[in-house]
Every structure is written in structure tokens, then in C-alpha cells.
Short mmCIF file of C-alpha atoms in Angstrom, two decimals:
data_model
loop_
_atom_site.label_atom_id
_atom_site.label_comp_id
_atom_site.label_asym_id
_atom_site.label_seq_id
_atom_site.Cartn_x
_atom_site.Cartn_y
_atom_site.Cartn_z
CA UNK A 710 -12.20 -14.95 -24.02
CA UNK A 711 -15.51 -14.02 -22.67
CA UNK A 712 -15.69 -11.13 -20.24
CA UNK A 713 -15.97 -13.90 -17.37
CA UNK A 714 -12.57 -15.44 -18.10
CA UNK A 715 -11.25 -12.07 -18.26
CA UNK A 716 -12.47 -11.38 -15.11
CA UNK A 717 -11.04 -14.30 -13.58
CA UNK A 718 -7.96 -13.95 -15.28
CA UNK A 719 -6.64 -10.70 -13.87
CA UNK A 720 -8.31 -10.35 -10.61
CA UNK A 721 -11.19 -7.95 -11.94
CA UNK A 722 -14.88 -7.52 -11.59
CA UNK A 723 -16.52 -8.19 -14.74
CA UNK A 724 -17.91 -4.42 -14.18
CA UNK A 725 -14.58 -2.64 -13.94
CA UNK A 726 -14.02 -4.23 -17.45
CA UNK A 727 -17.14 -2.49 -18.86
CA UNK A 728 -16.10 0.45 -17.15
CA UNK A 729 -12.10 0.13 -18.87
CA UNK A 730 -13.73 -0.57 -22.14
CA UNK A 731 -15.75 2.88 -21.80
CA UNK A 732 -12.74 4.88 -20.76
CA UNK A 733 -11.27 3.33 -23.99
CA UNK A 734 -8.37 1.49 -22.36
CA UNK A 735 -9.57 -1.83 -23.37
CA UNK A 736 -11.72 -3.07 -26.28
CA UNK A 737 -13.49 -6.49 -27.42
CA UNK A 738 -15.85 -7.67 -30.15
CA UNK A 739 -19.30 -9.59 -30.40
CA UNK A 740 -19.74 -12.74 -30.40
CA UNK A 741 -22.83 -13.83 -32.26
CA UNK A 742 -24.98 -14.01 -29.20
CA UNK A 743 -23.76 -10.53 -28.19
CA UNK A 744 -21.24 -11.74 -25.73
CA UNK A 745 -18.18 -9.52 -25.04
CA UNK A 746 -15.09 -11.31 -26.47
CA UNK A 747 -11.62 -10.23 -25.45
CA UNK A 748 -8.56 -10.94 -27.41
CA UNK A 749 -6.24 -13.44 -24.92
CA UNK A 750 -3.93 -10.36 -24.80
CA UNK A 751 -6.43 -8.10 -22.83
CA UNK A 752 -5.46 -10.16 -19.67
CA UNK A 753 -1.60 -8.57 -19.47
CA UNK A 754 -3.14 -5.10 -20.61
CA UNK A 755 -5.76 -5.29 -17.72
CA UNK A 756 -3.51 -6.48 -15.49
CA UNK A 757 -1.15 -3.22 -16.02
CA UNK A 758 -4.01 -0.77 -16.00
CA UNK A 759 -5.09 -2.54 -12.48
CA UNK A 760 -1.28 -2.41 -11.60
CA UNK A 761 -1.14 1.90 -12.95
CA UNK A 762 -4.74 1.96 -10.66
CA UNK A 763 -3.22 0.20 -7.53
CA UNK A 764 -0.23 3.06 -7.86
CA UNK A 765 -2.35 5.89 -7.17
CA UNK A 766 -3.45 7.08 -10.52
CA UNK A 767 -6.53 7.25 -12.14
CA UNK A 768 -8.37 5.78 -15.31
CA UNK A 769 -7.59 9.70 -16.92
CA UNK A 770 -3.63 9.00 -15.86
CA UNK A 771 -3.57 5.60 -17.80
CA UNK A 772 -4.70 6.87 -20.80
CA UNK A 773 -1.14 8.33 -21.28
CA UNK A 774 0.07 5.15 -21.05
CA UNK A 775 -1.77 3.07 -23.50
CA UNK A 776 0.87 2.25 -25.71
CA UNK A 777 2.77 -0.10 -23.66
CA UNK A 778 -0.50 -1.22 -21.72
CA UNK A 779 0.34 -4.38 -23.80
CA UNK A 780 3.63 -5.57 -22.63
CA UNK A 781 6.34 -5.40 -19.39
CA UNK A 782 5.48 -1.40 -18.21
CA UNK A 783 8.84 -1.92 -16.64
CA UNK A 784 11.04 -3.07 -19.30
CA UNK A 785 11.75 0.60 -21.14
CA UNK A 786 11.79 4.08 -20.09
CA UNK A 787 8.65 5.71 -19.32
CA UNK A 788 7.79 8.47 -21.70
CA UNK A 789 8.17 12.07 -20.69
CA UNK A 790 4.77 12.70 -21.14
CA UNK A 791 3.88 9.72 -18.52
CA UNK A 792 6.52 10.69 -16.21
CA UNK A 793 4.91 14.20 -15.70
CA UNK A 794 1.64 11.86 -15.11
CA UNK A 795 3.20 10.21 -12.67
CA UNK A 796 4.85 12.92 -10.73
CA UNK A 797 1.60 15.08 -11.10
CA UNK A 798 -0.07 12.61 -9.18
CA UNK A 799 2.39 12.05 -6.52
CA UNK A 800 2.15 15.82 -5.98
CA UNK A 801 -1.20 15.45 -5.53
CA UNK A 802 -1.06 12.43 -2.84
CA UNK A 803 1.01 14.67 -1.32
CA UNK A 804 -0.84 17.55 -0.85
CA UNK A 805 -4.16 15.21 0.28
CA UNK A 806 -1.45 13.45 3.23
CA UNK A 807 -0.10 17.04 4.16
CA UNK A 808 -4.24 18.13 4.55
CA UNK A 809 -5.28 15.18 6.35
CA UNK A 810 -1.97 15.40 8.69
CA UNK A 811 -2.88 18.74 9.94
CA UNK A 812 -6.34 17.92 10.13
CA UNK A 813 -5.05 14.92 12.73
CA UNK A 814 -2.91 17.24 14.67
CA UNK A 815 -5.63 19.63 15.13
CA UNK A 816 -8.08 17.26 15.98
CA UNK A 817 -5.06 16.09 18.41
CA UNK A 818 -4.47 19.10 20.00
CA UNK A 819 -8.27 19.76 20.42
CA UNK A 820 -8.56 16.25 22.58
CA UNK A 821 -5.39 16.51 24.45
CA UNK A 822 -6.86 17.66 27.64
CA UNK A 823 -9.33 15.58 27.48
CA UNK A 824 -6.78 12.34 27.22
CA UNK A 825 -6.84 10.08 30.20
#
């Protein structure tokens, strides 16, 4: 499939596909007019790197889980190495919600005589 279809396929711009395919995630061919052309399983792998994405991590993360980018990321364990990811980056969200939550309450407290 052409990087079009792709696109439509999974919900992606045709230029987060280019940018996938340079991060390595994803791959295609030539065609003879020097079209992309994906392989019809590309759609389920782009669909779980969008799905890793959507989760919080980044395009770095998913590289640790490019061997079962191609099938159900649910249906067996995660590896240890992609559970570390994971947690990693939830310690990370973490951190950014605990900075931005003081940064509220002090802007709070800084306004609160001024509140009508």
C-alpha cells in the first residue's frame, strides 16, 4: 500500500510515517515511480507505535518494543527491558505533574488576595 492508504488506514499523517520510517520503526520499498510502498502489515505495526505514542512514550521508548510492533502488544508479557521503559517514563510524567502542580499552587497563592 502506498503511503496514502497507510495514512488513511491507521489514523496517521502521511508525515509522521516518514518520520517512523526514519526512527527505523517502520520500513517500505520503491515502487518503480519512487512511490513509498508499505507491506499491508505496516497498518497493525503503525497502529501500535501510535497506540505506545498516545501512552506517553516517545519514538526512543518504542524502539524497545519493536519486536511485537507486529501483532496484539497485549497478548504476552511485556519484556523486562520494556517494562523498565515503561515505568521510566511514568516516573518521568510524574515528576513534570508534581512541577507543574506546585507551579499552580504558587501561582494560586500569589492571586489569592486578589480573588473576588
Amino acid at each position: 500500500m502506498r503511503i496514502g492508504e497507510l495514512a488513511a488506514a491507521t489514523g496517521a499523517t502521511a508525515r509522521a510515517l516518514r518520520h517512523y520510517e526514519q526512527a527505523g520503526l517502520i520500513s517500505s520499498g520503491r515502487a518503480a515511480n519512487g512511490y513509498r510502498v508499505y507491506a499491508a502489515g505496516a497498518a497493525v505495526r503503525v497502529r501500535n507505535i501510535r497506540a505506545l505514542l498516545a501512552a506517553g512514550l516517545t519514538l526512543d521508548d518504542v524502539q524497545v518494543f519493536l519486536p511485537c510492533l507486529d501483532g496484539d502488544l497485549t497478548s504476552g508479557p511485556p519484556s523486562g527491558q520494556a517494562l523498565a521503559v515503561a515505568r521510566e517514563r511514568l516516573a518521568v510524567l510524574d515528576r513534570r505533574i508534581a512541577a507543574q502542580t506546585a507551579l499552580r499552587d504558587r501561582l494560586a497563592a500569589t492571586l489569592a488576595p486578589y480573588r473576588s
